[in-house]
mmCIF file of C-alpha atoms in Angstrom:
data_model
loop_
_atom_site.group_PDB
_atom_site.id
_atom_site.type_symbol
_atom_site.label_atom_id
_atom_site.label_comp_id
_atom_site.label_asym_id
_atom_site.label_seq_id
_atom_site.Cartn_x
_atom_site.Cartn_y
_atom_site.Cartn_z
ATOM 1 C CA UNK A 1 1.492 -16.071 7.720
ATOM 2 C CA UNK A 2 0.607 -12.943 10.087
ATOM 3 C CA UNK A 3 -3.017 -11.985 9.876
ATOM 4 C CA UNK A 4 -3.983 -8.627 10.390
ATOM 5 C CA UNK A 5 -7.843 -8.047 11.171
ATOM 6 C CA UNK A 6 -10.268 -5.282 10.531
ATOM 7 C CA UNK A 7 -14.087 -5.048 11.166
ATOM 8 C CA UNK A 8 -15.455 -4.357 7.555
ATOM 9 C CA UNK A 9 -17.455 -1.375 8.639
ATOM 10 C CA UNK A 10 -17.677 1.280 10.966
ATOM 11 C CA UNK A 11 -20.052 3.787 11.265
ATOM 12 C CA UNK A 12 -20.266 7.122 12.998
ATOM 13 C CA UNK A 13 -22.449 10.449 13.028
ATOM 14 C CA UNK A 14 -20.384 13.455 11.902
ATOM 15 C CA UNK A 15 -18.692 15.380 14.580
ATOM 16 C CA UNK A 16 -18.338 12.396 16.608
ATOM 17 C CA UNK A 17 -15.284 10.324 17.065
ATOM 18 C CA UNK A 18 -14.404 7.043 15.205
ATOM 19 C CA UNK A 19 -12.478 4.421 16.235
ATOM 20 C CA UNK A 20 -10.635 1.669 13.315
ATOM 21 C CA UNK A 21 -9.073 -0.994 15.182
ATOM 22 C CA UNK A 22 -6.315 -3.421 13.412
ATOM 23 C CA UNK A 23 -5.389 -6.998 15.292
ATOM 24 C CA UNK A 24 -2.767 -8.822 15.077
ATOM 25 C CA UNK A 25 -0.777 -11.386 17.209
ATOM 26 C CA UNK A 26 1.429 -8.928 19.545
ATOM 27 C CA UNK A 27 1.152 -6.502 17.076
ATOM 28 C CA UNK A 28 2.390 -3.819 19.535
ATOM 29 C CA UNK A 29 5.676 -5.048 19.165
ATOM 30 C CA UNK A 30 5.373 -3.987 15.244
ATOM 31 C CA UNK A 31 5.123 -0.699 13.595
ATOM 32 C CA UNK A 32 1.550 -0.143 12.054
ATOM 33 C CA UNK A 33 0.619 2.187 9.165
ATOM 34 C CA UNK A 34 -2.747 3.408 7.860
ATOM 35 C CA UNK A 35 -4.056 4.112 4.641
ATOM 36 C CA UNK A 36 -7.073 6.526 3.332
ATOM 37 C CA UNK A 37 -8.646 4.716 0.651
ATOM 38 C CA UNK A 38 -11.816 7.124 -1.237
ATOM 39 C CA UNK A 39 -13.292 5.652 -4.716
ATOM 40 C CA UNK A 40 -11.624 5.536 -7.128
ATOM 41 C CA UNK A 41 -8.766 6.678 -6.143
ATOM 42 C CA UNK A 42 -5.360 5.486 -4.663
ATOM 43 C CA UNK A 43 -4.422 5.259 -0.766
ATOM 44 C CA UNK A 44 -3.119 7.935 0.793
ATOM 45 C CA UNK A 45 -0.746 7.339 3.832
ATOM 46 C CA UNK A 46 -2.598 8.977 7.390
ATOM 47 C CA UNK A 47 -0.333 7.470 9.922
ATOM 48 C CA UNK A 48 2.856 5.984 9.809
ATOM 49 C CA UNK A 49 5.012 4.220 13.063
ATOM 50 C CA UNK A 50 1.800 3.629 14.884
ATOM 51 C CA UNK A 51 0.992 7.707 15.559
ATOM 52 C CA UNK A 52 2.550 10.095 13.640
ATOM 53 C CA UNK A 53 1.212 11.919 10.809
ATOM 54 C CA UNK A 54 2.497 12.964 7.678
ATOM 55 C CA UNK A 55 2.601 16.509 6.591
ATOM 56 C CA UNK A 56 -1.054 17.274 5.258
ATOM 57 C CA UNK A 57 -3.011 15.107 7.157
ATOM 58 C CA UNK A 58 -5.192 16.857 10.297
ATOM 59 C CA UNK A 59 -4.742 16.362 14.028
ATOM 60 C CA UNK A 60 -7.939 14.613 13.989
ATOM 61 C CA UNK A 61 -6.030 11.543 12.712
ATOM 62 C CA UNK A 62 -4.397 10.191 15.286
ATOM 63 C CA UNK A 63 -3.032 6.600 16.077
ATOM 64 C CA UNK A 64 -2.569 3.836 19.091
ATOM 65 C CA UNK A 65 -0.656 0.444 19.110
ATOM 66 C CA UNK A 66 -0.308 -1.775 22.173
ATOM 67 C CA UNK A 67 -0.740 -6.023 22.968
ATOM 68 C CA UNK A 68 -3.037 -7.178 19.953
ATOM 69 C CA UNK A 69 -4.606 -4.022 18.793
ATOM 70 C CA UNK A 70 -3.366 -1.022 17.037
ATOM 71 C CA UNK A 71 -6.406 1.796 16.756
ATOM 72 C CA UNK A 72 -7.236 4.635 14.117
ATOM 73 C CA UNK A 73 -8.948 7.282 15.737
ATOM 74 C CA UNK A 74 -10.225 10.059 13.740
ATOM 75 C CA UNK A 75 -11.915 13.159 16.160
ATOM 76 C CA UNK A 76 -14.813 15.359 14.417
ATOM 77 C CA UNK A 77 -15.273 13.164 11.849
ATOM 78 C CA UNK A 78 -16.517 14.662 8.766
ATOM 79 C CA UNK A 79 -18.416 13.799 5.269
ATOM 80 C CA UNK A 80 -15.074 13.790 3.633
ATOM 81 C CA UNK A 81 -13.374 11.000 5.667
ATOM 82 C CA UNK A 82 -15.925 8.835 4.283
ATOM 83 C CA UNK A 83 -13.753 6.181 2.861
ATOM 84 C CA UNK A 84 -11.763 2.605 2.955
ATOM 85 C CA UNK A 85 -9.512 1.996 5.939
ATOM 86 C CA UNK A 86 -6.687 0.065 5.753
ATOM 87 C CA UNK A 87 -3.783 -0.665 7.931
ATOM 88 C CA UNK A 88 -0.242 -2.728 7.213
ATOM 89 C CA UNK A 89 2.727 -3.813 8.573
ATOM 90 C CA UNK A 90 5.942 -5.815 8.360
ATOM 91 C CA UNK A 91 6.302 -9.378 9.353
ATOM 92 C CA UNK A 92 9.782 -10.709 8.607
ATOM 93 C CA UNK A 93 8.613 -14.149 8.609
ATOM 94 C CA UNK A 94 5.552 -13.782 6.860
ATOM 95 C CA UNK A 95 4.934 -12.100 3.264
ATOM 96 C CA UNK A 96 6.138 -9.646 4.670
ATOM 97 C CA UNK A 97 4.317 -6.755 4.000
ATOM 98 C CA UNK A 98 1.006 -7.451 5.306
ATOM 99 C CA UNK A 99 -2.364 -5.571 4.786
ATOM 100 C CA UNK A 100 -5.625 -5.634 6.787
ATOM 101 C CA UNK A 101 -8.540 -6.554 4.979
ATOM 102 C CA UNK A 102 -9.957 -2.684 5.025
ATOM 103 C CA UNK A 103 -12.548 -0.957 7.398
ATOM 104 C CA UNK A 104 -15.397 1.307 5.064
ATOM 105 C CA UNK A 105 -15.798 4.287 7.548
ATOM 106 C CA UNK A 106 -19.712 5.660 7.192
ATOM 107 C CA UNK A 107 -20.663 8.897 8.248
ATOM 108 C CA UNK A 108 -24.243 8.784 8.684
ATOM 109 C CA UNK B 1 7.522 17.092 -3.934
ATOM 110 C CA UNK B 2 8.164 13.114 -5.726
ATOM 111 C CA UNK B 3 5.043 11.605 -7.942
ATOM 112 C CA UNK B 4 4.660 8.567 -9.495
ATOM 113 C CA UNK B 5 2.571 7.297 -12.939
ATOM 114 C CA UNK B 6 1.839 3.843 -13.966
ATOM 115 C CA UNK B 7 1.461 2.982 -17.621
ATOM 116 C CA UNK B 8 0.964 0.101 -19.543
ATOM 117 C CA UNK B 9 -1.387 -2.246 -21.336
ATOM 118 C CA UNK B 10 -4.756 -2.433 -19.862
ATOM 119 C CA UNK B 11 -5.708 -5.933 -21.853
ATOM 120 C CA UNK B 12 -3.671 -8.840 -21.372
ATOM 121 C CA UNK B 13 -4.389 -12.096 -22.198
ATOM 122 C CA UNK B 14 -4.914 -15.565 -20.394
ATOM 123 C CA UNK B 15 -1.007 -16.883 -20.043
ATOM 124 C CA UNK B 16 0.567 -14.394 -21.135
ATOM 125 C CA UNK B 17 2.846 -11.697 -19.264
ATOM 126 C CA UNK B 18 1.758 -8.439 -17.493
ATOM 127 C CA UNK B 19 3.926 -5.461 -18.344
ATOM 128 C CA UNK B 20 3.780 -2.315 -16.518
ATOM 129 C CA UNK B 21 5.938 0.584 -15.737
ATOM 130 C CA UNK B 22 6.130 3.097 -12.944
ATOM 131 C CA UNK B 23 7.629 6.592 -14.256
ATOM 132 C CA UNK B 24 9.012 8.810 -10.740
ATOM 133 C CA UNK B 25 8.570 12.230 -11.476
ATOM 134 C CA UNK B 26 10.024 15.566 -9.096
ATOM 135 C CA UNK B 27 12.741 13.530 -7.977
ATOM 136 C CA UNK B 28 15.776 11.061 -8.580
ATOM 137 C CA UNK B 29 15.008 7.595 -8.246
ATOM 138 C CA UNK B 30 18.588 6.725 -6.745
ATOM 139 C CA UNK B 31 18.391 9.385 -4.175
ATOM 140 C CA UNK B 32 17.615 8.708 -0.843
ATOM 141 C CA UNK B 33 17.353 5.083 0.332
ATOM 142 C CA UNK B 34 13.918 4.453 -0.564
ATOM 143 C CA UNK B 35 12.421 0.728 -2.113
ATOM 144 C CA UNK B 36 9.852 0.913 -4.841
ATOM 145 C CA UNK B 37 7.072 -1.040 -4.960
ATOM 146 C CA UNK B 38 4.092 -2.737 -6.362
ATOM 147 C CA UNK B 39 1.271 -3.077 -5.374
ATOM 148 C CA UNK B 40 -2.420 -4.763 -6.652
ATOM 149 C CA UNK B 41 -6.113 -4.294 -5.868
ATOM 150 C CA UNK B 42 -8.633 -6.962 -7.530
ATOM 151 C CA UNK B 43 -11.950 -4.463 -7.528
ATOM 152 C CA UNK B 44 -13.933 -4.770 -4.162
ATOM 153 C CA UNK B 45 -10.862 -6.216 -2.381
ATOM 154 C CA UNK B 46 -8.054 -5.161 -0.276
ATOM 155 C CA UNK B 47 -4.898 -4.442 -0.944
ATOM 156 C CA UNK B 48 -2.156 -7.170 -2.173
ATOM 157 C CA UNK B 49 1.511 -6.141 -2.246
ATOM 158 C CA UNK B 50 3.467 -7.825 -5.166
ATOM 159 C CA UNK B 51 7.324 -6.692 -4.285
ATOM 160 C CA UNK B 52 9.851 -4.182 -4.204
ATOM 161 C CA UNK B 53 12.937 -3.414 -5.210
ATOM 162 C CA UNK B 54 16.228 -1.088 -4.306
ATOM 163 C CA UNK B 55 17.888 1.180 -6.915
ATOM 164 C CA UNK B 56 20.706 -1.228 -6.339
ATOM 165 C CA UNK B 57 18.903 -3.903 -7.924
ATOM 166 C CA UNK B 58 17.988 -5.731 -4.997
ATOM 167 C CA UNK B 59 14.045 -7.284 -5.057
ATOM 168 C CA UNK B 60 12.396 -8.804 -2.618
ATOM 169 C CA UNK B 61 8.699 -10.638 -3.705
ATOM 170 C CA UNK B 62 5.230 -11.773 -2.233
ATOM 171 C CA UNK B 63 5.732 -15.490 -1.848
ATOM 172 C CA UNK B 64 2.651 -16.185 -3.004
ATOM 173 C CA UNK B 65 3.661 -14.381 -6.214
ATOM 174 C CA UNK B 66 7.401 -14.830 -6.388
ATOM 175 C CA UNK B 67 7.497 -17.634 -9.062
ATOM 176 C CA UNK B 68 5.827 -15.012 -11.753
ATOM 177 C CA UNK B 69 7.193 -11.978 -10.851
ATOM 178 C CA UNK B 70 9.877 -9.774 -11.894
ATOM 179 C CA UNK B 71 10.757 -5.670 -10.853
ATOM 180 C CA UNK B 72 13.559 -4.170 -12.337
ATOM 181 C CA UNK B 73 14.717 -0.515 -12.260
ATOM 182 C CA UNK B 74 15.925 1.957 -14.858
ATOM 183 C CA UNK B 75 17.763 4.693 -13.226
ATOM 184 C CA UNK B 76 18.517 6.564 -16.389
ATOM 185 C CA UNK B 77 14.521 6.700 -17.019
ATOM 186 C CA UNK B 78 13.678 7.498 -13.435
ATOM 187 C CA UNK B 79 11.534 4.096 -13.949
ATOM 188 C CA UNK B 80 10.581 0.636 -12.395
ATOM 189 C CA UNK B 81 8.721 -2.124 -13.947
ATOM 190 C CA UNK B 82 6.913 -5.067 -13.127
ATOM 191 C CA UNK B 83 6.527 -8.265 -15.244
ATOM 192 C CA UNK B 84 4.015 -10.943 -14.144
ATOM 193 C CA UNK B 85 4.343 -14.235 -16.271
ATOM 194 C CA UNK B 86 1.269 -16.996 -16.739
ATOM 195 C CA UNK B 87 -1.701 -14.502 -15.777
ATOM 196 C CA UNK B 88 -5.287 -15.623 -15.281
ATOM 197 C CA UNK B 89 -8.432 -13.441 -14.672
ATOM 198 C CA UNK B 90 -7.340 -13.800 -10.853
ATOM 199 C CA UNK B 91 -4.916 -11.266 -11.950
ATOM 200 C CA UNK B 92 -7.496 -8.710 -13.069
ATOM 201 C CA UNK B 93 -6.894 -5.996 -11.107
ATOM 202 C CA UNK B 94 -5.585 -1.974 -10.268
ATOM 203 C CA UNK B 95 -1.963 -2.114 -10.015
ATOM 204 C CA UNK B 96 0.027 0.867 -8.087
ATOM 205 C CA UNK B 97 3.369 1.938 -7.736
ATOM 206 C CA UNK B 98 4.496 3.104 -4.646
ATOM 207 C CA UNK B 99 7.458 4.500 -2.737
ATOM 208 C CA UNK B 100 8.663 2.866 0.267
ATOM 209 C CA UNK B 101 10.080 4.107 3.682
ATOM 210 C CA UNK B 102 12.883 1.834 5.103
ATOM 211 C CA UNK B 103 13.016 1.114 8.387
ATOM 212 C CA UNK B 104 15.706 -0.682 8.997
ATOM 213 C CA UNK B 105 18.565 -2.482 6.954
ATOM 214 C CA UNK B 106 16.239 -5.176 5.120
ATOM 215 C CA UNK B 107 13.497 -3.522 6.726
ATOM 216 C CA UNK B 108 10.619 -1.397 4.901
ATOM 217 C CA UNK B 109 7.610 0.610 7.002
ATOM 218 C CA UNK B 110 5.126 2.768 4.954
ATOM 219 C CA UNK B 111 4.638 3.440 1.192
ATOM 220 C CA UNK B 112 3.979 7.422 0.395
ATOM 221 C CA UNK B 113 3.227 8.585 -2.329
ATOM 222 C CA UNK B 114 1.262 5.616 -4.780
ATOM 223 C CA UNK B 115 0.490 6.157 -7.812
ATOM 224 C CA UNK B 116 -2.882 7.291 -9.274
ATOM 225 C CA UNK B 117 -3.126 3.153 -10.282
ATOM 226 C CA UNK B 118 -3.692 1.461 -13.889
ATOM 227 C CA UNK B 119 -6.055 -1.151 -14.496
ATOM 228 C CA UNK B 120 -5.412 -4.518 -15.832
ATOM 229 C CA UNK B 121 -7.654 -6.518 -17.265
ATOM 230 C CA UNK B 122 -7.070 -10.139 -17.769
ATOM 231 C CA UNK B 123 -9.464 -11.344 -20.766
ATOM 232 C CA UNK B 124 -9.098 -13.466 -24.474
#
């Protein structure tokens, strides 16, 4: 089954830029999707098709997928994008709606 | 601007079946050609998706899940359900709903909006 792999943590200083990567076997050649995950609460969709954004979410989300490695990049980062990570995709031979394992994004 | 609300039992006991229902509020289920989906969350883990299925009727599972599960729709409620069969405490977990983008003909991409979740807990 497809894998998709994320670091568990991440950690950044606010204002600073933070980088979630996602890898997968040729994973550029699928369509990756990101999810906002805070406590206690459900995910919330930040980029869809590799690097767009829905209607809501800030410019300083932003997304990147080429060869092995699709990327979450979120500019400025502040206190309130403290939360879970998680990315997903489609594998026709494989479950096939696949889900990283989540990245928890610190802001120190 | 299209919500959705899980509801169900939050107990359910060792071998027997998991009943939930997703109610889709500010908009027709049947318009648009959108899947609906589940999707589960054991507390501290990631995300697991269970299925999905087209106001047609048409359902697609997790393999790994696809002997237990059933998703139906109600269009004249503006609901979908899930049934799991045979649960164990492996089962404990949230549960959302979600709407899914297609992407293609069999195809789906993202899942906006999910609902707020429901808990299930699987205990004698």
């Amino acid at each position: 089954s497809y894998v998709l792999t994320q670091p568990p943590s991440v950690s950044v200083a606010p204002g600073q830029t933070a980088r979630i990567t996602c890898g997968g076997n040729n994973i550029g050649s699928k369509s990756v999707h990101w999810y906002q995950q805070k406590p206690g609460q459900a995910p919330v969709l930040v980029v869809y098709d590799d690097s767009d954004r829905p209607s809501g979410i800030p410019e300083r989300f932003s997304g990147s997928n080429s060869g092995n490695t699709a990327t979450l990049t979120i500019s400025r980062v502040e206190a309130g994008d403290e939360a879970d990570y998680y990315c997903q995709v489609w594998d026709s031979s494989s479950d096939p709606v696949v889900f990283g394992g989540g990245t928890k994004l610190t802001v120190l | 601007q299209v919500q959705l609300q899980e509801s169900g039992p939050g107990l359910v006991k060792p071998s027997q079946t998991l009943s939930l229902t997703c109610t889709v509020s500010g908009g027709s289920i049947s318009s648009g050609s959108y899947y609906w989906s589940w999707i589960r969350q054991p507390a501290g883990k990631g995300l697991e998706w269970i299925g999905r299925i087209y106001t047609s009727g048409s359902t697609n599972y997790n393999p790994s899940l696809k002997s237990r599960v059933t998703i139906s729709v109600d269009t004249s409620k503006n609901q979908f359900s899930l049934k799991l069969s045979s649960v164990t405490a492996a089962d404990t977990a949230v549960y959302y709903c979600a709407r899914a983008f297609p992407t293609g003909t069999t195809t789906i991409g993202w899942f906006d909006p999910w609902g707020q979740g429901t808990l299930v807990t699987v205990s004698s």
